[in-house]
Amino acid sequence: HAFFQAWLNEKFAPELLESKPEVIECVVEQLDHMEANLKRAKRGDLKVSVHHMEIERIRYVLSSYLRCRLVKIEKFFPHILEKEKSRAEGEPSILSPEEFAFAKEYMANTETYLKNVALKHMPPNLQKVSLLRSVPKPNLDSFVFLRVLERQENILVEPETDEQREYSISLEEGSQHLIRYRTVAPLVASGAVQLI
Amino acid sequence: MEPAEVEFLAEKELVTIVPNFSLDRIHLIGGDLGPFNPGLPVEVPVWLAINLKQRQKCRLIPPEWMDVGKLEEIRDQERKEDTFTPMPSPYYMELTKLLLNYASDNIPRADEIRTLVKDTWDTRMAKLRLSADSFVRQQEAHAKLDNLTLMEINTAGTFLTQALDHMYKLRTNLQPGDSSQSQDF
């Protein structure tokens, strides 16, 4: 299920991943549809409770997924907004329209807050702060665990220390690995690997 | 990822039950189930199986690997080899816990099974700790962990990845960088 995949990837990726509007919309639609059906059905029916349980499970994953994204947006907002600003035409967005509005508002609120609480009381030449420079960036060099969905050749593993040399590995379908996120980020985006 | 969340994923695995009720096919969002007829075995996801069992609407059939002989073989092999043996189910730990908790009356020699699975888990976790230790010591950049299950990876994983991240930060801060990001947390 593409939806569970998206949930796991978002959970384990150190940066905010591409927004998946088609997947989310599809899930929400199915949930709404199922709930409407249940409203009309007989009460106390076994079928109703089974459907209800499934709906609760899917709801949990959906909330967890959206919350995970919001946490990352709040954590990395200046960088995310910067990335969105410099996005080329036709490149997929990492934010949904609602998330984009949220991120902008969050940024504006943070700036206002900092100004009112501290900056306006500072001497004039210290009243500016660059959020882009002071807010930490996501650490793309974190290690992640992954499972390979589509075989990949020649993935370059960079050395950890100066004494080591880089080497390349191939990722067999079904194998599991521990590696730096940076190396495999494009594979996560394309769906070739699944973070676990 | 919390162990409860790994268990949540494990609950999607299919298991065989024998219902004592009838119900025609259900069309769930995740796929179709049933039809259910009393006395006829049918496959359902674990989350449903447990629920039906709790409502006394079915009997659970343990998966074929949940058998003392098989588990003894697996445990012995795990103890013998240095590498990780492939497990009969990617969710062996969670399934054992769930089925033994809620349906131990349907599982022959449940206590022995519990002990065997725990022994195997302990052996594997010890191996994992050793591997993780050598990974960190030798500052490896990559590891292949094919026969590890999600629960094992998650139990050891968060600590390991955070430790590796810290080491990376310490190491890169030793080198004078031109664009050093100051506020790393």
Short mmCIF file of C-alpha atoms in Angstrom, two decimals:
data_model
loop_
_atom_site.label_atom_id
_atom_site.label_comp_id
_atom_site.label_asym_id
_atom_site.label_seq_id
_atom_site.Cartn_x
_atom_site.Cartn_y
_atom_site.Cartn_z
CA HIS A 1 0.00 0.00 0.00
CA ALA A 2 1.62 3.21 -1.19
CA PHE A 3 0.14 5.02 1.75
CA PHE A 4 1.92 2.95 4.40
CA GLN A 5 5.12 3.35 2.41
CA ALA A 6 4.76 7.12 2.43
CA TRP A 7 4.12 7.05 6.20
CA LEU A 8 7.23 5.03 6.97
CA ASN A 9 9.42 7.08 4.65
CA GLU A 10 8.26 10.34 6.18
CA LYS A 11 8.84 8.97 9.68
CA PHE A 12 12.43 7.97 9.10
CA ALA A 13 13.62 10.61 6.65
CA PRO A 14 15.55 13.47 8.24
CA GLU A 15 14.07 16.01 5.80
CA LEU A 16 10.57 16.80 4.67
CA LEU A 17 9.71 14.56 1.74
CA GLU A 18 7.67 15.46 -1.34
CA SER A 19 4.02 15.92 -0.55
CA LYS A 20 1.92 13.08 -1.94
CA PRO A 21 -1.41 14.70 -2.72
CA GLU A 22 -2.71 11.88 -4.89
CA VAL A 23 -2.10 9.24 -2.24
CA ILE A 24 -3.53 11.34 0.59
CA GLU A 25 -6.57 12.45 -1.37
CA CYS A 26 -7.29 8.88 -2.34
CA VAL A 27 -7.10 7.71 1.28
CA VAL A 28 -9.26 10.56 2.58
CA GLU A 29 -11.82 9.89 -0.12
CA GLN A 30 -12.00 6.21 0.73
CA LEU A 31 -12.33 6.99 4.43
CA ASP A 32 -15.13 9.47 3.81
CA HIS A 33 -16.91 7.08 1.49
CA MET A 34 -16.68 4.22 3.98
CA GLU A 35 -17.91 6.40 6.83
CA ALA A 36 -20.89 7.56 4.83
CA ASN A 37 -21.74 3.92 4.11
CA LEU A 38 -21.47 3.00 7.76
CA LYS A 39 -23.82 5.79 8.80
CA ARG A 40 -26.52 4.25 6.68
CA ALA A 41 -25.89 0.66 7.80
CA LYS A 42 -27.62 -1.25 10.61
CA ARG A 43 -26.21 -0.67 14.07
CA GLY A 44 -24.51 -3.48 15.95
CA ASP A 45 -23.81 -5.38 12.78
CA LEU A 46 -20.52 -7.28 12.82
CA LYS A 47 -19.61 -5.86 9.43
CA VAL A 48 -20.00 -2.34 10.74
CA SER A 49 -17.57 -2.91 13.58
CA VAL A 50 -15.01 -4.51 11.29
CA HIS A 51 -15.15 -1.59 8.87
CA HIS A 52 -15.00 0.80 11.80
CA MET A 53 -11.85 -0.84 13.14
CA GLU A 54 -10.18 -0.56 9.76
CA ILE A 55 -11.13 3.08 9.49
CA GLU A 56 -9.58 3.77 12.91
CA ARG A 57 -6.35 2.09 11.85
CA ILE A 58 -6.11 4.06 8.64
CA ARG A 59 -7.02 7.27 10.46
CA TYR A 60 -4.17 6.66 12.87
CA VAL A 61 -1.63 6.32 10.07
CA LEU A 62 -3.00 9.40 8.32
CA SER A 63 -2.78 11.57 11.45
CA SER A 64 0.66 10.26 12.24
CA TYR A 65 1.83 11.04 8.71
CA LEU A 66 0.44 14.58 8.72
CA ARG A 67 1.73 15.29 12.22
CA CYS A 68 5.18 14.04 11.27
CA ARG A 69 5.24 16.47 8.37
CA LEU A 70 4.06 19.36 10.52
CA VAL A 71 6.79 18.68 13.06
CA LYS A 72 9.38 18.86 10.30
CA ILE A 73 7.84 22.00 8.86
CA GLU A 74 8.02 23.71 12.25
CA LYS A 75 11.57 22.54 12.74
CA PHE A 76 12.99 23.54 9.37
CA PHE A 77 10.60 26.22 8.15
CA PRO A 78 13.04 28.79 6.71
CA HIS A 79 14.84 26.12 4.66
CA ILE A 80 11.63 24.53 3.47
CA LEU A 81 10.22 27.87 2.37
CA GLU A 82 13.49 28.72 0.65
CA LYS A 83 13.45 25.40 -1.20
CA GLU A 84 9.86 25.99 -2.26
CA LYS A 85 10.70 29.49 -3.47
CA SER A 86 13.55 28.28 -5.65
CA ARG A 87 11.64 25.30 -7.01
CA ALA A 88 11.62 25.01 -10.80
CA GLU A 89 8.38 24.94 -12.76
CA GLY A 90 7.08 21.41 -13.10
CA GLU A 91 9.11 20.09 -10.18
CA PRO A 92 6.86 18.55 -7.56
CA SER A 93 6.21 20.56 -4.44
CA ILE A 94 7.27 19.32 -1.03
CA LEU A 95 4.35 21.14 0.59
CA SER A 96 0.65 20.81 0.09
CA PRO A 97 -1.17 24.15 -0.36
CA GLU A 98 -2.38 24.00 3.25
CA GLU A 99 1.09 23.15 4.53
CA PHE A 100 2.54 26.00 2.49
CA ALA A 101 0.08 28.46 4.03
CA PHE A 102 0.90 27.06 7.48
CA ALA A 103 4.65 27.38 6.91
CA LYS A 104 4.38 30.98 5.75
CA GLU A 105 2.18 31.92 8.68
CA TYR A 106 4.53 30.14 11.08
CA MET A 107 7.46 32.08 9.68
CA ALA A 108 5.64 35.40 9.87
CA ASN A 109 4.55 34.70 13.43
CA THR A 110 8.05 33.70 14.48
CA GLU A 111 9.52 36.84 12.98
CA THR A 112 6.94 39.04 14.68
CA TYR A 113 7.46 37.26 17.96
CA LEU A 114 11.23 37.63 17.89
CA LYS A 115 10.90 41.27 16.95
CA ASN A 116 8.45 42.11 19.73
CA VAL A 117 10.08 40.07 22.43
CA ALA A 118 13.73 40.87 21.82
CA LEU A 119 14.86 42.45 18.59
CA LYS A 120 13.16 45.80 18.86
CA HIS A 121 14.85 46.31 22.20
CA MET A 122 18.28 45.72 20.73
CA PRO A 123 20.57 48.48 19.46
CA PRO A 124 19.59 49.40 15.88
CA ASN A 125 22.42 47.58 14.14
CA LEU A 126 21.51 44.25 15.81
CA GLN A 127 17.85 44.23 15.03
CA LYS A 128 17.95 41.84 12.12
CA VAL A 129 18.20 38.09 12.40
CA SER A 130 18.49 35.70 9.50
CA LEU A 131 16.26 32.76 10.24
CA LEU A 132 17.79 30.94 7.33
CA ARG A 133 21.17 31.05 9.05
CA SER A 134 20.09 30.52 12.64
CA VAL A 135 17.57 27.70 12.27
CA PRO A 136 19.35 24.34 11.95
CA LYS A 137 19.12 22.56 8.65
CA PRO A 138 17.95 18.96 8.44
CA ASN A 139 20.89 16.59 8.86
CA LEU A 140 20.98 14.75 5.56
CA ASP A 141 23.99 12.80 6.75
CA SER A 142 22.00 10.87 9.35
CA PHE A 143 22.04 7.15 9.02
CA VAL A 144 18.86 5.40 7.99
CA PHE A 145 17.74 1.80 7.63
CA LEU A 146 16.16 0.82 4.37
CA ARG A 147 14.75 -2.09 2.41
CA VAL A 148 15.36 -2.30 -1.35
CA LEU A 149 12.29 -2.46 -3.56
CA GLU A 150 13.98 -2.09 -6.94
CA ARG A 151 17.49 -3.31 -7.61
CA GLN A 152 20.08 -0.55 -7.86
CA GLU A 153 23.62 -0.75 -9.19
CA ASN A 154 26.65 1.25 -8.27
CA ILE A 155 25.58 3.21 -5.27
CA LEU A 156 28.61 5.11 -4.08
CA VAL A 157 29.37 4.78 -0.39
CA GLU A 158 31.43 7.69 0.82
CA PRO A 159 34.21 7.10 3.33
CA GLU A 160 33.69 7.99 6.96
CA THR A 161 37.31 8.69 7.74
CA ASP A 162 40.23 10.04 5.79
CA GLU A 163 41.91 6.66 5.71
CA GLN A 164 38.99 4.98 3.98
CA ARG A 165 38.26 5.09 0.30
CA GLU A 166 34.89 5.32 -1.31
CA TYR A 167 33.46 2.14 -2.76
CA SER A 168 30.33 1.22 -4.62
CA ILE A 169 27.73 -1.37 -3.77
CA SER A 170 24.72 -2.73 -5.47
CA LEU A 171 21.40 -2.96 -3.72
CA GLU A 172 19.63 -6.26 -4.29
CA GLU A 173 15.87 -6.34 -4.25
CA GLY A 174 14.61 -7.36 -0.82
CA SER A 175 17.89 -6.67 0.99
CA GLN A 176 18.13 -4.35 3.97
CA HIS A 177 20.84 -1.80 4.65
CA LEU A 178 22.12 0.83 7.04
CA ILE A 179 23.55 3.84 5.24
CA ARG A 180 23.74 7.63 5.16
CA TYR A 181 20.50 9.26 4.05
CA ARG A 182 22.26 11.64 1.67
CA THR A 183 23.40 8.81 -0.59
CA VAL A 184 19.96 7.30 -0.97
CA ALA A 185 17.71 10.37 -0.85
CA PRO A 186 16.84 10.22 -4.57
CA LEU A 187 16.04 6.51 -4.24
CA VAL A 188 13.58 7.23 -1.46
CA ALA A 189 11.92 9.91 -3.58
CA SER A 190 11.61 7.57 -6.55
CA GLY A 191 10.26 4.69 -4.49
CA ALA A 192 13.20 2.40 -5.25
CA VAL A 193 13.88 1.92 -1.54
CA GLN A 194 11.71 1.98 1.56
CA LEU A 195 12.94 3.44 4.87
CA ILE A 196 12.35 1.17 7.87
CA MET B 1 9.47 4.09 15.77
CA GLU B 2 7.72 2.85 18.88
CA PRO B 3 7.48 -0.93 19.40
CA ALA B 4 3.73 -0.43 19.42
CA GLU B 5 3.95 0.96 15.92
CA VAL B 6 5.97 -2.01 14.72
CA GLU B 7 3.30 -4.21 16.25
CA PHE B 8 0.72 -2.12 14.40
CA LEU B 9 2.44 -3.04 11.13
CA ALA B 10 2.69 -6.68 12.20
CA GLU B 11 -1.06 -6.73 12.72
CA LYS B 12 -1.55 -6.47 8.98
CA GLU B 13 -0.10 -9.94 8.51
CA LEU B 14 -2.61 -12.64 7.62
CA VAL B 15 -3.42 -15.49 9.96
CA THR B 16 -5.93 -18.34 9.69
CA ILE B 17 -9.00 -18.44 11.89
CA VAL B 18 -11.96 -20.73 12.17
CA PRO B 19 -15.05 -18.59 12.72
CA ASN B 20 -18.18 -19.71 14.54
CA PHE B 21 -20.42 -17.24 12.72
CA SER B 22 -21.38 -16.52 9.16
CA LEU B 23 -20.92 -13.35 7.26
CA ASP B 24 -20.65 -12.72 3.58
CA ARG B 25 -17.68 -11.05 1.94
CA ILE B 26 -16.52 -7.78 3.45
CA HIS B 27 -15.02 -5.19 1.17
CA LEU B 28 -12.47 -3.38 3.27
CA ILE B 29 -10.42 -0.47 2.01
CA GLY B 30 -7.37 -2.70 2.29
CA GLY B 31 -8.93 -5.60 0.39
CA ASP B 32 -11.68 -8.18 0.53
CA LEU B 33 -12.20 -10.64 3.40
CA GLY B 34 -14.32 -13.69 3.81
CA PRO B 35 -16.93 -14.97 3.29
CA PHE B 36 -17.12 -16.41 6.79
CA ASN B 37 -18.77 -19.75 7.45
CA PRO B 38 -18.80 -21.58 10.78
CA GLY B 39 -16.14 -24.25 10.89
CA LEU B 40 -14.43 -23.23 7.67
CA PRO B 41 -10.92 -21.74 7.97
CA VAL B 42 -10.40 -18.32 6.49
CA GLU B 43 -7.50 -15.86 6.42
CA VAL B 44 -7.80 -12.48 8.06
CA PRO B 45 -5.34 -9.84 9.25
CA VAL B 46 -4.11 -10.29 12.82
CA TRP B 47 -5.85 -7.14 14.08
CA LEU B 48 -9.19 -8.62 13.11
CA ALA B 49 -8.32 -12.13 14.27
CA ILE B 50 -7.45 -10.90 17.77
CA ASN B 51 -10.61 -8.85 17.98
CA LEU B 52 -12.84 -11.73 16.87
CA LYS B 53 -11.08 -14.06 19.29
CA GLN B 54 -11.68 -11.62 22.14
CA ARG B 55 -15.36 -11.59 21.25
CA GLN B 56 -15.29 -15.37 21.22
CA LYS B 57 -16.27 -15.51 17.59
CA CYS B 58 -13.44 -17.66 16.34
CA ARG B 59 -10.57 -19.99 17.06
CA LEU B 60 -7.07 -19.13 15.90
CA ILE B 61 -4.84 -21.50 14.00
CA PRO B 62 -1.16 -20.92 14.80
CA PRO B 63 1.08 -20.32 11.80
CA GLU B 64 3.00 -23.38 10.71
CA TRP B 65 6.31 -22.10 12.08
CA MET B 66 4.85 -21.67 15.57
CA ASP B 67 5.71 -25.23 16.50
CA VAL B 68 8.14 -26.48 19.12
CA GLY B 69 10.19 -28.63 16.73
CA LYS B 70 10.61 -25.90 14.14
CA LEU B 71 11.42 -23.26 16.70
CA GLU B 72 14.01 -25.47 18.37
CA GLU B 73 15.73 -25.90 15.00
CA ILE B 74 15.73 -22.17 14.45
CA ARG B 75 17.03 -21.42 17.92
CA ASP B 76 19.84 -23.94 17.54
CA GLN B 77 20.84 -22.60 14.18
CA GLU B 78 20.85 -19.07 15.50
CA ARG B 79 23.14 -20.09 18.32
CA LYS B 80 25.48 -21.93 15.98
CA GLU B 81 25.95 -19.31 13.28
CA ASP B 82 27.61 -15.92 13.60
CA THR B 83 25.32 -14.44 11.02
CA PHE B 84 21.60 -13.93 11.30
CA THR B 85 19.36 -16.80 10.22
CA PRO B 86 16.35 -15.92 8.12
CA MET B 87 13.29 -15.91 10.35
CA PRO B 88 10.08 -17.71 9.35
CA SER B 89 8.19 -14.44 9.56
CA PRO B 90 9.38 -10.86 9.40
CA TYR B 91 7.17 -10.31 12.43
CA TYR B 92 7.93 -13.45 14.42
CA MET B 93 8.33 -11.60 17.72
CA GLU B 94 5.13 -9.57 17.48
CA LEU B 95 3.03 -12.44 16.20
CA THR B 96 4.27 -14.70 18.98
CA LYS B 97 3.46 -12.09 21.58
CA LEU B 98 0.02 -11.29 20.18
CA LEU B 99 -1.08 -14.85 19.55
CA LEU B 100 0.22 -16.16 22.87
CA ASN B 101 -1.39 -13.27 24.74
CA TYR B 102 -4.82 -13.59 23.25
CA ALA B 103 -5.07 -17.12 21.93
CA SER B 104 -2.78 -19.32 23.98
CA ASP B 105 -5.58 -21.83 24.34
CA ASN B 106 -5.42 -22.38 20.58
CA ILE B 107 -1.69 -22.97 20.58
CA PRO B 108 -0.23 -26.26 21.70
CA ARG B 109 2.73 -26.05 24.15
CA ALA B 110 2.40 -22.29 24.33
CA ASP B 111 4.86 -21.83 27.20
CA GLU B 112 7.61 -23.75 25.45
CA ILE B 113 7.03 -21.68 22.33
CA ARG B 114 7.26 -18.51 24.33
CA THR B 115 10.60 -19.58 25.80
CA LEU B 116 12.02 -20.72 22.47
CA VAL B 117 11.14 -17.48 20.74
CA LYS B 118 12.56 -15.45 23.57
CA ASP B 119 15.81 -17.43 23.49
CA THR B 120 16.12 -16.88 19.76
CA TRP B 121 15.41 -13.16 20.19
CA ASP B 122 18.04 -12.86 22.92
CA THR B 123 20.66 -14.57 20.78
CA ARG B 124 19.88 -12.32 17.83
CA MET B 125 19.91 -9.15 19.90
CA ALA B 126 23.28 -10.10 21.35
CA LYS B 127 24.64 -10.55 17.83
CA LEU B 128 23.12 -7.24 16.82
CA ARG B 129 24.78 -5.45 19.72
CA LEU B 130 28.14 -6.94 18.73
CA SER B 131 27.66 -5.89 15.10
CA ALA B 132 26.58 -2.42 16.04
CA ASP B 133 29.59 -2.09 18.31
CA SER B 134 32.01 -3.11 15.58
CA PHE B 135 30.22 -0.88 13.05
CA VAL B 136 30.77 2.11 15.27
CA ARG B 137 34.35 1.20 16.22
CA GLN B 138 35.44 0.68 12.67
CA GLN B 139 33.49 3.70 11.50
CA GLU B 140 31.86 1.81 8.71
CA ALA B 141 29.82 3.71 6.19
CA HIS B 142 27.43 0.97 5.23
CA ALA B 143 26.03 -2.31 6.55
CA LYS B 144 23.86 -5.00 5.03
CA LEU B 145 21.29 -6.40 7.44
CA ASP B 146 19.22 -8.78 5.41
CA ASN B 147 17.77 -11.22 7.87
CA LEU B 148 16.91 -8.76 10.58
CA THR B 149 13.28 -8.10 11.35
CA LEU B 150 11.72 -4.69 11.80
CA MET B 151 11.31 -5.08 15.55
CA GLU B 152 14.99 -5.93 15.99
CA ILE B 153 16.08 -3.03 13.80
CA ASN B 154 13.84 -0.63 15.67
CA THR B 155 14.86 -1.81 19.12
CA ALA B 156 18.56 -1.27 18.44
CA GLY B 157 18.23 1.21 15.60
CA THR B 158 17.29 4.51 17.18
CA PHE B 159 20.16 4.37 19.61
CA LEU B 160 22.58 3.32 16.90
CA THR B 161 21.60 6.02 14.41
CA GLN B 162 21.69 8.74 17.04
CA ALA B 163 25.09 7.58 18.21
CA LEU B 164 26.38 7.59 14.63
CA ASP B 165 24.97 11.07 14.07
CA HIS B 166 26.71 12.39 17.17
CA MET B 167 29.99 10.85 16.08
CA TYR B 168 29.62 12.37 12.66
CA LYS B 169 29.03 15.80 14.13
CA LEU B 170 32.00 15.48 16.44
CA ARG B 171 34.17 14.40 13.55
CA THR B 172 33.13 17.12 11.14
CA ASN B 173 33.52 19.79 13.79
CA LEU B 174 37.14 18.81 14.16
CA GLN B 175 37.81 19.92 10.62
CA PRO B 176 37.82 23.69 10.09
CA GLY B 177 34.88 24.20 7.75
CA ASP B 178 34.39 27.28 5.61
CA SER B 179 30.62 27.25 5.93
CA SER B 180 30.26 25.77 9.38
CA GLN B 181 26.65 25.50 10.36
CA SER B 182 26.79 26.77 13.89
CA GLN B 183 23.47 25.83 15.40
CA ASP B 184 23.49 22.07 14.97
CA PHE B 185 21.44 20.47 17.72
#
